[in-house]
Amino acid sequence: MRDVAQAAGVSVSAVSVVLNKKEGARIGADARVRIHDAIARLGYRPNAMAKDLVTGQSRFIGLVADAIASTPFAGQIIHGAQDEAWKHGFVLLVANTEGNQDAEHEAIAMLLEHKVRGVLYSTWYHREVEVPEGLDESDCVLVNCYAAADLPAVVPDEIAGGRDATQLLIDQGHRRIGFINTTTPSPAHDGRLRGYREALAAAGIDLDPALVVEARPEQEGGYDAAALLLDQGVTGIFCHNDRVAMGLYDGLRDRGLKVPGDISVVGFDNQEVIAAHLRPPLSTVALPHYELGVAGVRVLLGLDAPASDGRVLVGCPPVERASIARPAVVPAGDPG
Amino acid sequence: MRDVAQAAGVSVSAVSVVLNKKEGARIGADARVRIHDAIARLGYRPNAMAKDLVTGQSRFIGLVADAIASTPFAGQIIHGAQDEAWKHGFVLLVANTEGNQDAEHEAIAMLLEHKVRGVLYSTWYHREVEVPEGLDESDCVLVNCYAAADLPAVVPDEIAGGRDATQLLIDQGHRRIGFINTTTPSPAHDGRLRGYREALAAAGIDLDPALVVEARPEQEGGYDAAALLLDQGVTGIFCHNDRVAMGLYDGLRDRGLKVPGDISVVGFDNQEVIAAHLRPPLSTVALPHYELGVAGVRVLLGLDAPASDGRVLVGCPPVERASIARPAVVPAGDPG
DNA sequence: ATGAAAGCGCTAACAC
DNA sequence: GTGTTAGCGCTTTCAT
């Protein structure tokens, strides 16, 4: 920078002013030109760290994730956070902890030492977390998780998602709708179930407890659950996630049943590799990971405000594909 | 830091020395204790940027990716790079460009301004890239891609991978082995084909051109390819990737054929969500994204050296599951 | 309108 | 052994 000033025949402060496009003090047009010229000629790059040092604040936003890679989803959170941060001139500092306590501690220390503007603490599946100490030394927002501590938390709206998924089936005339929930206790388990109930209630359909079963949230779980639900005479099935739906497809096929001709299926997550390419393509409801990341930095930056309970709910938009049709067996009393 | 020094009754340099665990100049044991005490009491955190500023080098490694989220894979590269960087005291600065030229330029400028130790330029699928200008101002290594410019490039060993995948089938006695390659021109297309040929040649099997077909690298492509290969009387099929294999499973089943009873199948990529949960679980060969990330920072840091051609090939380890069996039809002349 | 100078928090000579 | 001091590259009063 000194070199630039020298080459342009001005002082360093003049260069600084020009670089930061200050409004107040204007620089002579000629000097300004000479400065830009010198910058280009010398290939000068400002030193971000020196700048941050003097201003006392960096342009970093820290993101600590518990499992960057174990799932295709985490990438989306990073992506969304990165995009939004970038939009406001911030850069993402990524720290992966793989659930390791020490790594987490170290990561947070590192972020703090870099004087990050704030940190996003995220998990790969929606759950309650215990906030590691140290995080309180900086602004912090929880992404895809929440804590007893009153930190702002950005989470998917599981209830509305469950409601919408069920509604997809109801809209096509289904009334005996099965639900393969997960065996794992979680906000997803409770929220989607509640959404399922709400949708049923709103449509005036009595809840039949025999229609909701639980299975491991994987293909294998869905495959095994097929038999249970078929015995109950369901015409449509809402699966806890797309992987379960994938397994269900297999289970149905092995019993000679066609989707959606014989049974309609709706998933959850909108896991692209699966949902979009199953035969038939799976109608589902999307887990908004990208948006979670975006919303996370927005509340961190004070652009969005959480509700009074500290939560910001991000919607799970339905994605209609081809796994839902009107039920083959018209319910009694319904002329069709 | 001054406060700490004052509280401990020593000078700032003493604190600095203690913090950096210098070997040469030792500090009195009592002073050291007082310093640590003061640090804890004051909740002092060193300012990483001030440190980097004076030493002239930061502990950052930049990672620019063309598509962080479009694929489950990118996350693995980030993860590997992050872990390895962390291990050596570096932090990852992540920049996503989504293939956008301007974003890329801006991202690189930003990384350079932060005086990164070097940058990893990565792509989500293995391909040739044009290196954006500016990257030469810093150490740079290509990850999962390569360029005409002589930059070190860390890439998967497609040939060996194709060879190993084919060998999995050969080992079980298959001799009429089909290959569903991708329609997309790419190192994967050429490398896996070459590996397939090499494995066949090594086993003394003549190449039958009718046995290699091309299809879109998705479920749909695999489904459609089933018919073509079945007509050729193959007993085993090597698929360009797991998604193709997934489609192939469907195609085979629709024709009443069982995997691996009637036809053995091997995939490529080891895309967890799919490969591990298909019925039967898919034997495949893994695309080593995590290792690619690790290797990237290792060569960047000078820990590993590329071959004379600037490449470092990362192996694609076979992952055996349950989609391969001995062929039902024993080839003529083979008593076993 | 522009330059001089102080200082951000830290490290690294160099004295003592 | 331990304290003093001079910057690292930049922003920002404050003079001019």
mmCIF file of N, CA, C and O in Angstrom, chain B residues 266-310:
data_model
loop_
_atom_site.group_PDB
_atom_site.id
_atom_site.type_symbol
_atom_site.label_atom_id
_atom_site.label_comp_id
_atom_site.label_asym_id
_atom_site.label_seq_id
_atom_site.Cartn_x
_atom_site.Cartn_y
_atom_site.Cartn_z
ATOM 1 N N VAL B 266 -21.976 -54.803 -10.532
ATOM 2 C CA VAL B 266 -21.027 -54.032 -9.744
ATOM 3 C C VAL B 266 -21.149 -52.568 -10.170
ATOM 4 O O VAL B 266 -21.347 -52.263 -11.353
ATOM 5 N N GLY B 267 -21.098 -51.694 -9.212
ATOM 6 C CA GLY B 267 -21.264 -50.277 -9.498
ATOM 7 C C GLY B 267 -19.959 -49.513 -9.407
ATOM 8 O O GLY B 267 -18.872 -50.085 -9.516
ATOM 9 N N PHE B 268 -20.062 -48.223 -9.219
ATOM 10 C CA PHE B 268 -18.888 -47.363 -9.071
ATOM 11 C C PHE B 268 -19.366 -46.126 -8.318
ATOM 12 O O PHE B 268 -20.485 -45.666 -8.553
ATOM 13 N N ASP B 269 -18.544 -45.633 -7.436
ATOM 14 C CA ASP B 269 -18.800 -44.418 -6.639
ATOM 15 C C ASP B 269 -18.941 -44.739 -5.152
ATOM 16 O O ASP B 269 -18.464 -44.000 -4.314
ATOM 17 N N ASN B 270 -19.626 -45.848 -4.865
ATOM 18 C CA ASN B 270 -19.972 -46.155 -3.477
ATOM 19 C C ASN B 270 -20.750 -45.005 -2.855
ATOM 20 O O ASN B 270 -20.374 -44.443 -1.835
ATOM 21 N N GLN B 271 -21.833 -44.686 -3.515
ATOM 22 C CA GLN B 271 -22.711 -43.644 -3.000
ATOM 23 C C GLN B 271 -23.562 -44.270 -1.900
ATOM 24 O O GLN B 271 -24.550 -44.956 -2.171
ATOM 25 N N GLU B 272 -23.147 -44.028 -0.698
ATOM 26 C CA GLU B 272 -23.718 -44.683 0.481
ATOM 27 C C GLU B 272 -25.238 -44.878 0.488
ATOM 28 O O GLU B 272 -25.732 -45.988 0.642
ATOM 29 N N VAL B 273 -25.971 -43.778 0.349
ATOM 30 C CA VAL B 273 -27.432 -43.877 0.406
ATOM 31 C C VAL B 273 -27.985 -44.933 -0.528
ATOM 32 O O VAL B 273 -29.010 -45.534 -0.253
ATOM 33 N N ILE B 274 -27.322 -45.093 -1.635
ATOM 34 C CA ILE B 274 -27.796 -46.072 -2.597
ATOM 35 C C ILE B 274 -27.147 -47.433 -2.387
ATOM 36 O O ILE B 274 -27.802 -48.403 -2.027
ATOM 37 N N ALA B 275 -25.859 -47.485 -2.608
ATOM 38 C CA ALA B 275 -25.144 -48.765 -2.638
ATOM 39 C C ALA B 275 -25.388 -49.644 -1.421
ATOM 40 O O ALA B 275 -25.642 -50.836 -1.546
ATOM 41 N N ALA B 276 -25.322 -49.049 -0.255
ATOM 42 C CA ALA B 276 -25.428 -49.857 0.958
ATOM 43 C C ALA B 276 -26.838 -50.352 1.222
ATOM 44 O O ALA B 276 -27.044 -51.266 2.002
ATOM 45 N N HIS B 277 -27.821 -49.740 0.566
ATOM 46 C CA HIS B 277 -29.198 -50.079 0.909
ATOM 47 C C HIS B 277 -30.054 -50.635 -0.214
ATOM 48 O O HIS B 277 -31.259 -50.766 -0.074
ATOM 49 N N LEU B 278 -29.422 -50.919 -1.314
ATOM 50 C CA LEU B 278 -30.166 -51.560 -2.392
ATOM 51 C C LEU B 278 -30.416 -53.001 -1.938
ATOM 52 O O LEU B 278 -29.782 -53.494 -1.010
ATOM 53 N N ARG B 279 -31.335 -53.676 -2.600
ATOM 54 C CA ARG B 279 -31.540 -55.087 -2.285
ATOM 55 C C ARG B 279 -31.174 -55.900 -3.500
ATOM 56 O O ARG B 279 -31.864 -55.791 -4.512
ATOM 57 N N PRO B 280 -30.148 -56.683 -3.504
ATOM 58 C CA PRO B 280 -29.167 -56.812 -2.410
ATOM 59 C C PRO B 280 -28.205 -55.622 -2.403
ATOM 60 O O PRO B 280 -28.067 -54.953 -3.427
ATOM 61 N N PRO B 281 -27.540 -55.377 -1.281
ATOM 62 C CA PRO B 281 -26.543 -54.314 -1.207
ATOM 63 C C PRO B 281 -25.535 -54.447 -2.353
ATOM 64 O O PRO B 281 -25.148 -55.556 -2.719
ATOM 65 N N LEU B 282 -25.179 -53.318 -2.900
ATOM 66 C CA LEU B 282 -24.366 -53.287 -4.119
ATOM 67 C C LEU B 282 -22.860 -53.321 -3.896
ATOM 68 O O LEU B 282 -22.303 -52.488 -3.185
ATOM 69 N N SER B 283 -22.213 -54.279 -4.541
ATOM 70 C CA SER B 283 -20.751 -54.279 -4.545
ATOM 71 C C SER B 283 -20.324 -53.183 -5.504
ATOM 72 O O SER B 283 -20.895 -53.020 -6.582
ATOM 73 N N THR B 284 -19.337 -52.436 -5.124
ATOM 74 C CA THR B 284 -18.958 -51.302 -5.950
ATOM 75 C C THR B 284 -17.506 -50.929 -5.670
ATOM 76 O O THR B 284 -16.781 -51.659 -4.986
ATOM 77 N N VAL B 285 -17.110 -49.822 -6.214
ATOM 78 C CA VAL B 285 -15.749 -49.342 -6.048
ATOM 79 C C VAL B 285 -15.909 -47.891 -5.604
ATOM 80 O O VAL B 285 -16.747 -47.170 -6.125
ATOM 81 N N ALA B 286 -15.191 -47.493 -4.592
ATOM 82 C CA ALA B 286 -15.442 -46.172 -4.006
ATOM 83 C C ALA B 286 -14.680 -45.032 -4.663
ATOM 84 O O ALA B 286 -13.502 -45.150 -4.976
ATOM 85 N N LEU B 287 -15.378 -43.951 -4.883
ATOM 86 C CA LEU B 287 -14.729 -42.727 -5.323
ATOM 87 C C LEU B 287 -14.223 -42.082 -4.036
ATOM 88 O O LEU B 287 -15.014 -41.756 -3.148
ATOM 89 N N PRO B 288 -12.932 -41.891 -3.921
ATOM 90 C CA PRO B 288 -12.333 -41.504 -2.636
ATOM 91 C C PRO B 288 -12.352 -40.002 -2.390
ATOM 92 O O PRO B 288 -11.297 -39.366 -2.284
ATOM 93 N N HIS B 289 -13.526 -39.439 -2.280
ATOM 94 C CA HIS B 289 -13.591 -37.984 -2.136
ATOM 95 C C HIS B 289 -12.907 -37.462 -0.888
ATOM 96 O O HIS B 289 -12.211 -36.458 -0.917
ATOM 97 N N TYR B 290 -13.144 -38.142 0.204
ATOM 98 C CA TYR B 290 -12.506 -37.707 1.447
ATOM 99 C C TYR B 290 -10.979 -37.700 1.265
ATOM 100 O O TYR B 290 -10.309 -36.714 1.581
ATOM 101 N N GLU B 291 -10.466 -38.774 0.734
ATOM 102 C CA GLU B 291 -9.023 -38.892 0.543
ATOM 103 C C GLU B 291 -8.504 -37.847 -0.448
ATOM 104 O O GLU B 291 -7.364 -37.392 -0.347
ATOM 105 N N LEU B 292 -9.326 -37.506 -1.406
ATOM 106 C CA LEU B 292 -8.942 -36.486 -2.378
ATOM 107 C C LEU B 292 -8.694 -35.168 -1.631
ATOM 108 O O LEU B 292 -7.714 -34.454 -1.866
ATOM 109 N N GLY B 293 -9.600 -34.854 -0.730
ATOM 110 C CA GLY B 293 -9.460 -33.632 0.050
ATOM 111 C C GLY B 293 -8.202 -33.677 0.911
ATOM 112 O O GLY B 293 -7.440 -32.713 0.979
ATOM 113 N N VAL B 294 -7.999 -34.815 1.533
ATOM 114 C CA VAL B 294 -6.814 -34.982 2.384
ATOM 115 C C VAL B 294 -5.550 -34.804 1.539
ATOM 116 O O VAL B 294 -4.666 -34.014 1.866
ATOM 117 N N ALA B 295 -5.487 -35.548 0.453
ATOM 118 C CA ALA B 295 -4.308 -35.498 -0.398
ATOM 119 C C ALA B 295 -4.069 -34.087 -0.916
ATOM 120 O O ALA B 295 -2.929 -33.632 -1.021
ATOM 121 N N GLY B 296 -5.158 -33.397 -1.209
ATOM 122 C CA GLY B 296 -5.036 -32.025 -1.695
ATOM 123 C C GLY B 296 -4.263 -31.153 -0.727
ATOM 124 O O GLY B 296 -3.291 -30.502 -1.118
ATOM 125 N N VAL B 297 -4.647 -31.162 0.527
ATOM 126 C CA VAL B 297 -3.913 -30.291 1.441
ATOM 127 C C VAL B 297 -2.514 -30.839 1.697
ATOM 128 O O VAL B 297 -1.583 -30.066 1.910
ATOM 129 N N ARG B 298 -2.366 -32.127 1.634
ATOM 130 C CA ARG B 298 -1.016 -32.680 1.854
ATOM 131 C C ARG B 298 -0.044 -32.210 0.781
ATOM 132 O O ARG B 298 1.081 -31.834 1.084
ATOM 133 N N VAL B 299 -0.453 -32.222 -0.474
ATOM 134 C CA VAL B 299 0.511 -31.751 -1.474
ATOM 135 C C VAL B 299 0.637 -30.235 -1.378
ATOM 136 O O VAL B 299 1.718 -29.686 -1.592
ATOM 137 N N LEU B 300 -0.430 -29.571 -1.013
ATOM 138 C CA LEU B 300 -0.341 -28.117 -0.866
ATOM 139 C C LEU B 300 0.691 -27.763 0.197
ATOM 140 O O LEU B 300 1.502 -26.843 0.037
ATOM 141 N N LEU B 301 0.675 -28.523 1.260
ATOM 142 C CA LEU B 301 1.587 -28.258 2.370
ATOM 143 C C LEU B 301 2.979 -28.854 2.147
ATOM 144 O O LEU B 301 3.864 -28.726 2.994
ATOM 145 N N GLY B 302 3.131 -29.516 1.008
ATOM 146 C CA GLY B 302 4.438 -30.083 0.712
ATOM 147 C C GLY B 302 4.720 -31.378 1.449
ATOM 148 O O GLY B 302 5.851 -31.842 1.510
ATOM 149 N N LEU B 303 3.665 -31.969 1.994
ATOM 150 C CA LEU B 303 3.838 -33.218 2.738
ATOM 151 C C LEU B 303 3.921 -34.415 1.785
ATOM 152 O O LEU B 303 4.592 -35.395 2.070
ATOM 153 N N ASP B 304 3.210 -34.314 0.701
ATOM 154 C CA ASP B 304 3.260 -35.352 -0.328
ATOM 155 C C ASP B 304 3.683 -34.680 -1.623
ATOM 156 O O ASP B 304 3.354 -33.517 -1.859
ATOM 157 N N ALA B 305 4.385 -35.410 -2.435
ATOM 158 C CA ALA B 305 4.813 -34.833 -3.709
ATOM 159 C C ALA B 305 4.119 -35.530 -4.865
ATOM 160 O O ALA B 305 3.975 -36.752 -4.864
ATOM 161 N N PRO B 306 3.666 -34.779 -5.837
ATOM 162 C CA PRO B 306 3.024 -35.386 -7.003
ATOM 163 C C PRO B 306 4.061 -36.106 -7.854
ATOM 164 O O PRO B 306 5.259 -35.872 -7.719
ATOM 165 N N ALA B 307 3.578 -36.987 -8.726
ATOM 166 C CA ALA B 307 4.476 -37.685 -9.645
ATOM 167 C C ALA B 307 5.066 -36.661 -10.610
ATOM 168 O O ALA B 307 4.701 -35.485 -10.588
ATOM 169 N N SER B 308 5.956 -37.114 -11.455
ATOM 170 C CA SER B 308 6.638 -36.195 -12.369
ATOM 171 C C SER B 308 5.670 -35.491 -13.314
ATOM 172 O O SER B 308 5.943 -34.406 -13.810
ATOM 173 N N ASP B 309 4.528 -36.122 -13.549
ATOM 174 C CA ASP B 309 3.556 -35.473 -14.438
ATOM 175 C C ASP B 309 2.632 -34.537 -13.675
ATOM 176 O O ASP B 309 1.648 -34.041 -14.209
ATOM 177 N N GLY B 310 2.947 -34.325 -12.422
ATOM 178 C CA GLY B 310 2.137 -33.400 -11.642
ATOM 179 C C GLY B 310 0.892 -34.012 -11.039
ATOM 180 O O GLY B 310 0.163 -33.373 -10.298
#
